Tab-separated table of C-alpha atoms in Angstrom:
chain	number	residue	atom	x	y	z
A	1	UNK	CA	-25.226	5.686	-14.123
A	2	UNK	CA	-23.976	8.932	-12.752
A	3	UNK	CA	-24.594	11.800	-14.318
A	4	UNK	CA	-21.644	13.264	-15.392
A	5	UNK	CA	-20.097	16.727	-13.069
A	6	UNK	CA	-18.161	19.244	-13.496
A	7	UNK	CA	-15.246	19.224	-11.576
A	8	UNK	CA	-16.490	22.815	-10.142
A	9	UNK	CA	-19.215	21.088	-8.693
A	10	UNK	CA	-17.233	18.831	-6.244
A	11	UNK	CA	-15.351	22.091	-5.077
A	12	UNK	CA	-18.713	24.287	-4.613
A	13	UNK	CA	-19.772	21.559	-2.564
A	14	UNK	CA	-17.470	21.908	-0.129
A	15	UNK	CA	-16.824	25.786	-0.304
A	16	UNK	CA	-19.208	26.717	2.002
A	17	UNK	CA	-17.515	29.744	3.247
A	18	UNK	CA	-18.458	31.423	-0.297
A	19	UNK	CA	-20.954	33.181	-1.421
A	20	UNK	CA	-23.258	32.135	-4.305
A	21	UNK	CA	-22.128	34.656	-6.615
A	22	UNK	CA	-18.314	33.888	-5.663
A	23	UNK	CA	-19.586	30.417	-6.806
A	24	UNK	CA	-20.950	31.163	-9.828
A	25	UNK	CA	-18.359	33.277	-11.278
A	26	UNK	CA	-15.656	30.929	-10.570
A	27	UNK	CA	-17.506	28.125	-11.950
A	28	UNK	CA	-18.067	30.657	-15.098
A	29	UNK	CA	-14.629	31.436	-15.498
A	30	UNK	CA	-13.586	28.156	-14.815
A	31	UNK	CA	-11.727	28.862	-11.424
A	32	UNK	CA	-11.132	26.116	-8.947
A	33	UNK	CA	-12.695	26.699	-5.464
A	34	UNK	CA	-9.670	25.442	-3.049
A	35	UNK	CA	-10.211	24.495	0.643
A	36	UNK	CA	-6.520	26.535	1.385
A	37	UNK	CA	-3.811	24.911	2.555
A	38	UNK	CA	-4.073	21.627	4.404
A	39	UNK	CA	-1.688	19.092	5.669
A	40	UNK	CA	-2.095	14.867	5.331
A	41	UNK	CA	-3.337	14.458	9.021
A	42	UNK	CA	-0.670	11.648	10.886
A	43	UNK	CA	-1.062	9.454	13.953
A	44	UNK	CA	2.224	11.693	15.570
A	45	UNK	CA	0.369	15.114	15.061
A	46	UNK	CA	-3.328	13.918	17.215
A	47	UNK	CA	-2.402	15.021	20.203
A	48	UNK	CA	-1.359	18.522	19.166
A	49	UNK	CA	-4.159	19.371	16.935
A	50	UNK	CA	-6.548	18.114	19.666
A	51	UNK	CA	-4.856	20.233	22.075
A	52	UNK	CA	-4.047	23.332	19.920
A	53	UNK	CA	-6.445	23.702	17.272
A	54	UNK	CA	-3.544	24.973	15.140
A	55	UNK	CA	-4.630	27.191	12.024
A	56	UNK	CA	-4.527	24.289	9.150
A	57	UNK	CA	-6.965	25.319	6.597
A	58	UNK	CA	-8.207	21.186	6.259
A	59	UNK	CA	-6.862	18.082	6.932
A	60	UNK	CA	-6.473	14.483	4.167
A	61	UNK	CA	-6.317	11.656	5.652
A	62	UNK	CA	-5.431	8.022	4.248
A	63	UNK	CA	-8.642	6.186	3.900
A	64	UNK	CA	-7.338	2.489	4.590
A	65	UNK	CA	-6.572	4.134	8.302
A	66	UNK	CA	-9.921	4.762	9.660
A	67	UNK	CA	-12.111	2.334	6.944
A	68	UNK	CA	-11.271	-0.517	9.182
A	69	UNK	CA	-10.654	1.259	12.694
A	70	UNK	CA	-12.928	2.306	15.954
A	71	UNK	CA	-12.171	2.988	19.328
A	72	UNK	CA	-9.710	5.685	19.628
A	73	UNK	CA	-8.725	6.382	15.824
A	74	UNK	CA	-11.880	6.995	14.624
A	75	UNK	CA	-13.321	9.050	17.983
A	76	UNK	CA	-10.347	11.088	17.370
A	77	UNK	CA	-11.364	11.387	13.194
A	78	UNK	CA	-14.411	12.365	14.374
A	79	UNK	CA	-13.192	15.239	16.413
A	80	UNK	CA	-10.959	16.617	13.977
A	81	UNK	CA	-13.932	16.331	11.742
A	82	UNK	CA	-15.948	18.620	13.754
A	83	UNK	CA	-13.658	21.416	13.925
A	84	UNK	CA	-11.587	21.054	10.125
A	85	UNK	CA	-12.846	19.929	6.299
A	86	UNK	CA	-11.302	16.512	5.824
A	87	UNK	CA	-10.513	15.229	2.137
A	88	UNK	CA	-9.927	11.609	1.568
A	89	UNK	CA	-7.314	10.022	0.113
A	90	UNK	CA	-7.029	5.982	-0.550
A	91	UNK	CA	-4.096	3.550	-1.663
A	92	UNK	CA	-6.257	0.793	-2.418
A	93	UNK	CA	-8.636	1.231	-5.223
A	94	UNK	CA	-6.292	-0.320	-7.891
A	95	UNK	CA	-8.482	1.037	-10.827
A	96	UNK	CA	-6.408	-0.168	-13.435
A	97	UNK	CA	-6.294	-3.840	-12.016
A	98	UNK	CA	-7.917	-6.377	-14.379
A	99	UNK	CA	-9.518	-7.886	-11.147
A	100	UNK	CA	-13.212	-7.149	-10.655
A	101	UNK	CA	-13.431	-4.154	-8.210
A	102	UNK	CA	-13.554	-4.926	-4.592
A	103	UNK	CA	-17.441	-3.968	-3.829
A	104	UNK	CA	-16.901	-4.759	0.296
A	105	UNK	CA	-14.020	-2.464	-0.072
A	106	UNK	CA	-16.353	0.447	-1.695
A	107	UNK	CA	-18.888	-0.165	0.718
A	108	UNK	CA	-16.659	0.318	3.678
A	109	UNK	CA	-15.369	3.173	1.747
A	110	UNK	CA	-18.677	4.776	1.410
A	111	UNK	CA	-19.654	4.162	5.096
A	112	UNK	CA	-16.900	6.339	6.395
A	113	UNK	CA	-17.964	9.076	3.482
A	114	UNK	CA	-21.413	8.944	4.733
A	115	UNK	CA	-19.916	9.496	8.483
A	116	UNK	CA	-16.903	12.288	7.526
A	117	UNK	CA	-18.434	14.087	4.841
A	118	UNK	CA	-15.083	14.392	3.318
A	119	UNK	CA	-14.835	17.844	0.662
A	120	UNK	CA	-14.022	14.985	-2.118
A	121	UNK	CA	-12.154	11.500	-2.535
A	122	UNK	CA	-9.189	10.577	-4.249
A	123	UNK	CA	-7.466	7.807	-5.139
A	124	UNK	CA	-4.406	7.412	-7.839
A	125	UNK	CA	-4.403	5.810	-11.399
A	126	UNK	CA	-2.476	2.306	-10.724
A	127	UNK	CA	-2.677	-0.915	-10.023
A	128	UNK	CA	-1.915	-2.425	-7.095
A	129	UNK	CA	-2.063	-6.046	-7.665
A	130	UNK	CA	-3.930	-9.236	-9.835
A	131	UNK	CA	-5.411	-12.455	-9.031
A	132	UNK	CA	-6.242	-11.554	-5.461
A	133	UNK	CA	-2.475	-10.485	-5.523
A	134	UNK	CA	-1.889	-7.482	-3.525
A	135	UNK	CA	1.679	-5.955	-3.499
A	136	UNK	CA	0.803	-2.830	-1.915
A	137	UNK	CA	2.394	-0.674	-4.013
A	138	UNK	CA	1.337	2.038	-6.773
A	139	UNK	CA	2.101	0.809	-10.108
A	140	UNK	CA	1.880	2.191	-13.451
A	141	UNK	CA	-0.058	1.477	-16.293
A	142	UNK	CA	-0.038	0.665	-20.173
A	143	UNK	CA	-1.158	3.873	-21.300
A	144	UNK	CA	-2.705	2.544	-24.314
A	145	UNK	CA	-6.162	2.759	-25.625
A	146	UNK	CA	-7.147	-0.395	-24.369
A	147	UNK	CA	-6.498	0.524	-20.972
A	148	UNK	CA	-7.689	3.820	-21.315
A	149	UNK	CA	-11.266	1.975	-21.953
A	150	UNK	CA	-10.522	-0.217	-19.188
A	151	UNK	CA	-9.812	2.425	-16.502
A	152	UNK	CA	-12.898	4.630	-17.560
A	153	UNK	CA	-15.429	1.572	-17.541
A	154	UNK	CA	-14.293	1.151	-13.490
A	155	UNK	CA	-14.352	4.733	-12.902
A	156	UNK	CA	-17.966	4.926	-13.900
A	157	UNK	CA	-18.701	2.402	-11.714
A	158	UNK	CA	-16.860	3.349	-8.685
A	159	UNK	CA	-19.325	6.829	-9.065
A	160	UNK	CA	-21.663	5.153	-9.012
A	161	UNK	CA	-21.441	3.179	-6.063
A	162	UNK	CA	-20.300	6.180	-3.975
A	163	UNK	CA	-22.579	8.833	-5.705
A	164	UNK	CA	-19.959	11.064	-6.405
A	165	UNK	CA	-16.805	11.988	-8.754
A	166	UNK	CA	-13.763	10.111	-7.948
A	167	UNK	CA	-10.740	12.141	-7.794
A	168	UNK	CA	-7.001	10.078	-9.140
A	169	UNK	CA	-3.777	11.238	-8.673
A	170	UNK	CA	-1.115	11.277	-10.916
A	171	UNK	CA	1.430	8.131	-9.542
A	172	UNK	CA	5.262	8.224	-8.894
A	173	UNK	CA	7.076	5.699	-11.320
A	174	UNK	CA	10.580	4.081	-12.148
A	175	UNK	CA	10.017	2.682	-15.303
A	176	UNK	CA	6.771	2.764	-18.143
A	177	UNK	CA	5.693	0.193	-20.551
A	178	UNK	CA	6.948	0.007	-23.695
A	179	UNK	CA	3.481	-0.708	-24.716
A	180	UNK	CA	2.234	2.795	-24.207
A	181	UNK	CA	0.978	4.816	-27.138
A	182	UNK	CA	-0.355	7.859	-24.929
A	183	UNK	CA	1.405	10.247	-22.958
A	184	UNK	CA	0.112	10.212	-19.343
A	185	UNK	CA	-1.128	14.155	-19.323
A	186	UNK	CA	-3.359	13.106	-22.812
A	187	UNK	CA	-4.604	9.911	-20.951
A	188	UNK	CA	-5.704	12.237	-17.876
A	189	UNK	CA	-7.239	14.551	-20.394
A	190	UNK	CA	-9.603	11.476	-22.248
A	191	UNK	CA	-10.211	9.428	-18.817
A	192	UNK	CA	-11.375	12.995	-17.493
A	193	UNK	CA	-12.919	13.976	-20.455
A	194	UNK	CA	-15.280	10.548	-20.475
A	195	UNK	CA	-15.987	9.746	-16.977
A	196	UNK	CA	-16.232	13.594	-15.089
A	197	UNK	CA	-13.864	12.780	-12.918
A	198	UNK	CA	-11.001	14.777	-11.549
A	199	UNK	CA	-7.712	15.028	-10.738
A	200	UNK	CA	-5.257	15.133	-8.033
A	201	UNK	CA	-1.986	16.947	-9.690
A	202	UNK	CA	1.072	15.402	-7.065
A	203	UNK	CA	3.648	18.114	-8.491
A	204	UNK	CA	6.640	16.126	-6.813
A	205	UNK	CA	5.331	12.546	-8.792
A	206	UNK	CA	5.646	14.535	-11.675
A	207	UNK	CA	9.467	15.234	-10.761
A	208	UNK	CA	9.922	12.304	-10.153
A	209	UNK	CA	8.457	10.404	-12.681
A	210	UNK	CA	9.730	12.836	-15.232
A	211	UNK	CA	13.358	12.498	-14.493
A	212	UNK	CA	12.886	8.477	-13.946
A	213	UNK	CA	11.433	8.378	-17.616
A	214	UNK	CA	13.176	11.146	-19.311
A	215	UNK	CA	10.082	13.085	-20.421
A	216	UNK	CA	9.898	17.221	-19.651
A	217	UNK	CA	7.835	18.232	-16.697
A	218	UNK	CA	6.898	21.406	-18.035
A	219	UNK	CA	5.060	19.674	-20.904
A	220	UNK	CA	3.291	16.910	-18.587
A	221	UNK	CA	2.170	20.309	-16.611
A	222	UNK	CA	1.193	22.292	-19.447
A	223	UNK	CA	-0.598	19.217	-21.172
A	224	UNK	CA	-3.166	18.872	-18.340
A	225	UNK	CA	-7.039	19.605	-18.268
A	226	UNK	CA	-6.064	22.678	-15.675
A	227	UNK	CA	-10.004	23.104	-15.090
A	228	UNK	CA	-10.319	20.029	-13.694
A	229	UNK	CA	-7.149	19.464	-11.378
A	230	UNK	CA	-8.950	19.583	-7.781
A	231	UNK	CA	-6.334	19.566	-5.671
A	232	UNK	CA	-2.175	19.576	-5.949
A	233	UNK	CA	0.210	17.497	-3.875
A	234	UNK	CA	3.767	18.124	-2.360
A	235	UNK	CA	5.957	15.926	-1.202
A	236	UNK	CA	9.775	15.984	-0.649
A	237	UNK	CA	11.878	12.644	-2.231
A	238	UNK	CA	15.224	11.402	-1.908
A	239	UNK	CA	17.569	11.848	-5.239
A	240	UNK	CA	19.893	9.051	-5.917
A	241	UNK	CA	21.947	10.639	-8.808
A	242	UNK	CA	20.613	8.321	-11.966
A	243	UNK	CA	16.990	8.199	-10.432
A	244	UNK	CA	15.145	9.429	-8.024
A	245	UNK	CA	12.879	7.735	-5.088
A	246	UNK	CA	9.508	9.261	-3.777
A	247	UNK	CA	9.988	8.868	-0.178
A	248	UNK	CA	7.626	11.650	1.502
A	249	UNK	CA	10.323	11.757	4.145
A	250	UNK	CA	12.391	15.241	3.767
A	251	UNK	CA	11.703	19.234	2.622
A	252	UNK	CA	10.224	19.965	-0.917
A	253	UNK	CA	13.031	20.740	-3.021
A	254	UNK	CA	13.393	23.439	-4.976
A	255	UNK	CA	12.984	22.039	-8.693
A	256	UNK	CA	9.016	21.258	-7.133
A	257	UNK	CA	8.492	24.677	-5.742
A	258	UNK	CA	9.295	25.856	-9.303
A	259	UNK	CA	6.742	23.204	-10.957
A	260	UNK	CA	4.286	24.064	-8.081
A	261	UNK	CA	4.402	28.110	-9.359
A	262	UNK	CA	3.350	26.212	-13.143
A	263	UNK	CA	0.452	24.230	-11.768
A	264	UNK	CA	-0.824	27.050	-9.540
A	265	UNK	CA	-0.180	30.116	-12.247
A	266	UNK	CA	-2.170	27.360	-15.032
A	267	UNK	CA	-5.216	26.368	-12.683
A	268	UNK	CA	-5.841	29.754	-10.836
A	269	UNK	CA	-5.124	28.103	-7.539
A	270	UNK	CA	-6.545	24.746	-6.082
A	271	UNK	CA	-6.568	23.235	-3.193
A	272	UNK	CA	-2.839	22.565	-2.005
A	273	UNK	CA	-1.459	19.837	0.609
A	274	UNK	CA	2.136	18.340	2.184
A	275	UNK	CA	2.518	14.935	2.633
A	276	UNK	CA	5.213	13.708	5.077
A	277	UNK	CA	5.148	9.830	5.698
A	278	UNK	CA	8.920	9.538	6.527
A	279	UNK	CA	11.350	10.948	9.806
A	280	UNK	CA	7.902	12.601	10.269
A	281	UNK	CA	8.954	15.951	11.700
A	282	UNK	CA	7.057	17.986	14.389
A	283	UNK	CA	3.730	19.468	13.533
A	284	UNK	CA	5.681	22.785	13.887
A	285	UNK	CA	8.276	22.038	11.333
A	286	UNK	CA	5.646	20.143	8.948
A	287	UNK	CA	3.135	23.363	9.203
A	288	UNK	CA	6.434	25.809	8.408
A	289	UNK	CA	6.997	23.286	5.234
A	290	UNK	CA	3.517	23.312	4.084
A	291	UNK	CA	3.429	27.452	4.501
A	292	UNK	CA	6.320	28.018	2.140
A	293	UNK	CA	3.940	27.161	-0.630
A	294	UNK	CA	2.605	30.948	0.178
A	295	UNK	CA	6.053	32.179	-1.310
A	296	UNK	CA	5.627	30.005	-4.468
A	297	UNK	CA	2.028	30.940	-5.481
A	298	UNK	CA	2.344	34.548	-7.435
A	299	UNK	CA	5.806	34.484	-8.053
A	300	UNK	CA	9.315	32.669	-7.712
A	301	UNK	CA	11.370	34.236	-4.284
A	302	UNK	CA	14.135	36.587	-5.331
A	303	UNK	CA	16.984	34.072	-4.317
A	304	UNK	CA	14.935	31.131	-5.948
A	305	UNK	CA	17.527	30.194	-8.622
A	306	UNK	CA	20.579	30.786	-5.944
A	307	UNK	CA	18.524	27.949	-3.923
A	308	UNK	CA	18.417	25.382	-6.853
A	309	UNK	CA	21.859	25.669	-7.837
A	310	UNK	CA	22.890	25.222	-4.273
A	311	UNK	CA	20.671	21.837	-3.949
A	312	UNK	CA	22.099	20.764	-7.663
A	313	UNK	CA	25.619	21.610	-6.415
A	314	UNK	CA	24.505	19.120	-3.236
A	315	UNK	CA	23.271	16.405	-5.410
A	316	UNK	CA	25.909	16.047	-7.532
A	317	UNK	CA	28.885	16.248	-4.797
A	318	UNK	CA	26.609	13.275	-2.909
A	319	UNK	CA	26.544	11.371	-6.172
A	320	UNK	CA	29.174	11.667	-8.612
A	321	UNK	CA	29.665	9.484	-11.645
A	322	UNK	CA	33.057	8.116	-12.324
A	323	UNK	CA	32.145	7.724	-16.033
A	324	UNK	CA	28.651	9.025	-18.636
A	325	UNK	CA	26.317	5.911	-18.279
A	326	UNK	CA	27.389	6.086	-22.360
A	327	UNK	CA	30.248	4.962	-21.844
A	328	UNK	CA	29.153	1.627	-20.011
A	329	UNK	CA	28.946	-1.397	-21.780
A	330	UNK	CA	26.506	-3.984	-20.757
A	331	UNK	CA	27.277	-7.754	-20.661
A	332	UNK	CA	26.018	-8.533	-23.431
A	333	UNK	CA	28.095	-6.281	-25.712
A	334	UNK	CA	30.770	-6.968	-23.959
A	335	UNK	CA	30.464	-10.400	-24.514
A	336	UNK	CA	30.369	-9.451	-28.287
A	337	UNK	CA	33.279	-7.161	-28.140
A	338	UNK	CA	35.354	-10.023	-27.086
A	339	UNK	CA	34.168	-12.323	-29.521
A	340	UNK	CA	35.051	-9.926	-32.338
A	341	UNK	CA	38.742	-9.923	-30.674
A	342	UNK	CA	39.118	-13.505	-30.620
């Protein structure tokens, strides 16, 4: 079995720009070591960062795209490689599924580690199907105890097949079990607590989630093992008025800005990325997006709250509600109402 690492250990690993004694202290004081800024490398962006070089601090890519690919995609990996750190990032792990882990999967996985050297490799805490089922989507658990055993007994394993910590991201969700018995921040804290692993903290999932669910942000934030939160995500999403969709395909907004200047006040600063998978913008525009985060780090921009008003002003014009959801009756009662006025 794999030992057991620090989280501080993945980063040192791939901070090779520090010193040993910049190492060492952070580890002591429980600092993350961040690659910078980086930006979720896509197919639209090759040519320019080929051509350019532009000054990204690292790149993430999606595993599943180069696990299976050669000829151009992966020559083109391989340059990037050469000149930025790449981090990993896969959508197909399903570590919660009750299906045995796909082992041809891992090894392909751990083939194209051994090639890109990637600064660490996520995944997120879902499933994604069962019974050979695949619905390729994220979805959430049962955050029970059961599952909690479950997911750490397959993290262990998936170590120790690729010989390092596995980092999981926090997932987007619409609805949650009713079965659950453990907030998701606590069930973060035990899985991380038991297996060494770490975390990827996707700020805008918590938005989302939060507001889908009805729980308080701030508490999911403040709830987290900080120490061991690797790397942070951003991501804009679309708001629909009564929920809200995570569609990676617009500008942060400014509600995750604010939860971003939590998460980077709480874990001294970690390794930050954009991820843009819809009306992909220029690498231009996408770069300007993913620099903002500069503005957001030691304190909240002067005309911050003049900015959030605006977009709630925006929101609610786009979606108004005729009547409080309260005040609807569903079929069933009003099948009883009518009954009672027979």
């Amino acid at each position: 079995m794999l030992k057991t690492t620090n989280i501080i250990d993945i980063c040192s690993q791939s901070a090779a720009q520090m010193t040993d004694t910049e190492i060492k202290t952070k580890a002591k004081t429980g600092t993350n070591l961040g690659l910078g800024l980086g930006l979720g490398l896509r197919s639209q962006h090759f040519n320019t960062i080929l051509e350019n070089k532009p000054d990204v601090d690292w790149f993430e890519i999606i595993s599943e795209n180069f696990i299976d690919s050669g000829g151009r995609p992966r020559h083109i990996l391989r340059q990037i490689a050469e000149h930025y750190p790449i981090v990993m990032h896969g959508v197909s792990l399903s570590i919660g599924s009750t299906d045995a882990l796909n082992l041809d999967y891992l090894a392909k996985l751990k083939q194209l580690i051994d090639e890109i050297k990637p600064a660490w490799v996520s995944d997120h805490l879902c499933w994604t199907g069962a019974m050979s089922l695949n619905t390729h989507d994220l979805l959430p658990l049962p955050l029970t105890e059961a599952s909690l055993a479950h997911v750490s007994s397959r993290v262990k394993q998936v170590q120790d097949i690729l010989e390092r910590p596995l980092i999981l991201e926090n997932p987007s969700s619409y609805l949650s079990f009713t079965q659950s018995t453990i907030p998701e921040w606590e069930y973060f804290s035990a899985l991380i607590a038991d297996t060494g692993c770490g975390m990827l903290l996707d700020v805008n999932n918590v938005y989302v989630s939060a507001f889908n669910n009805d729980f308080d942000p701030i508490t999911y934030i403040k709830g987290l093992p900080h120490h061991a939160i690797v790397q942070m995500h951003l991501a804009g999403h679309q708001h629909c008025g009564d929920h809200i969709v995570d569609t990676h395909d617009s500008a942060v907004t400014p509600d995750v800005w604010e939860l971003f200047n939590l998460a980077w006040q709480l874990t001294n600063g970690c390794a930050t990325s954009l991820e843009w998978d819809g009306n992909i913008p220029t690498f231009e525009v996408y770069h300007q997006e993913l620099l903002k985060a500069k503005q957001f780090m030691a304190k909240l921009p002067n005309d911050f709250f003049q900015q959030k008003w605006a977009r709630q002003q925006a929101v609610t014009q786009q979606y108004p509600l005729s009547n409080p959801l309260d005040f609807i009756v569903n079929e069933k009662n009003r099948f009883h109402a009518c009954e009672g006025e027979k």
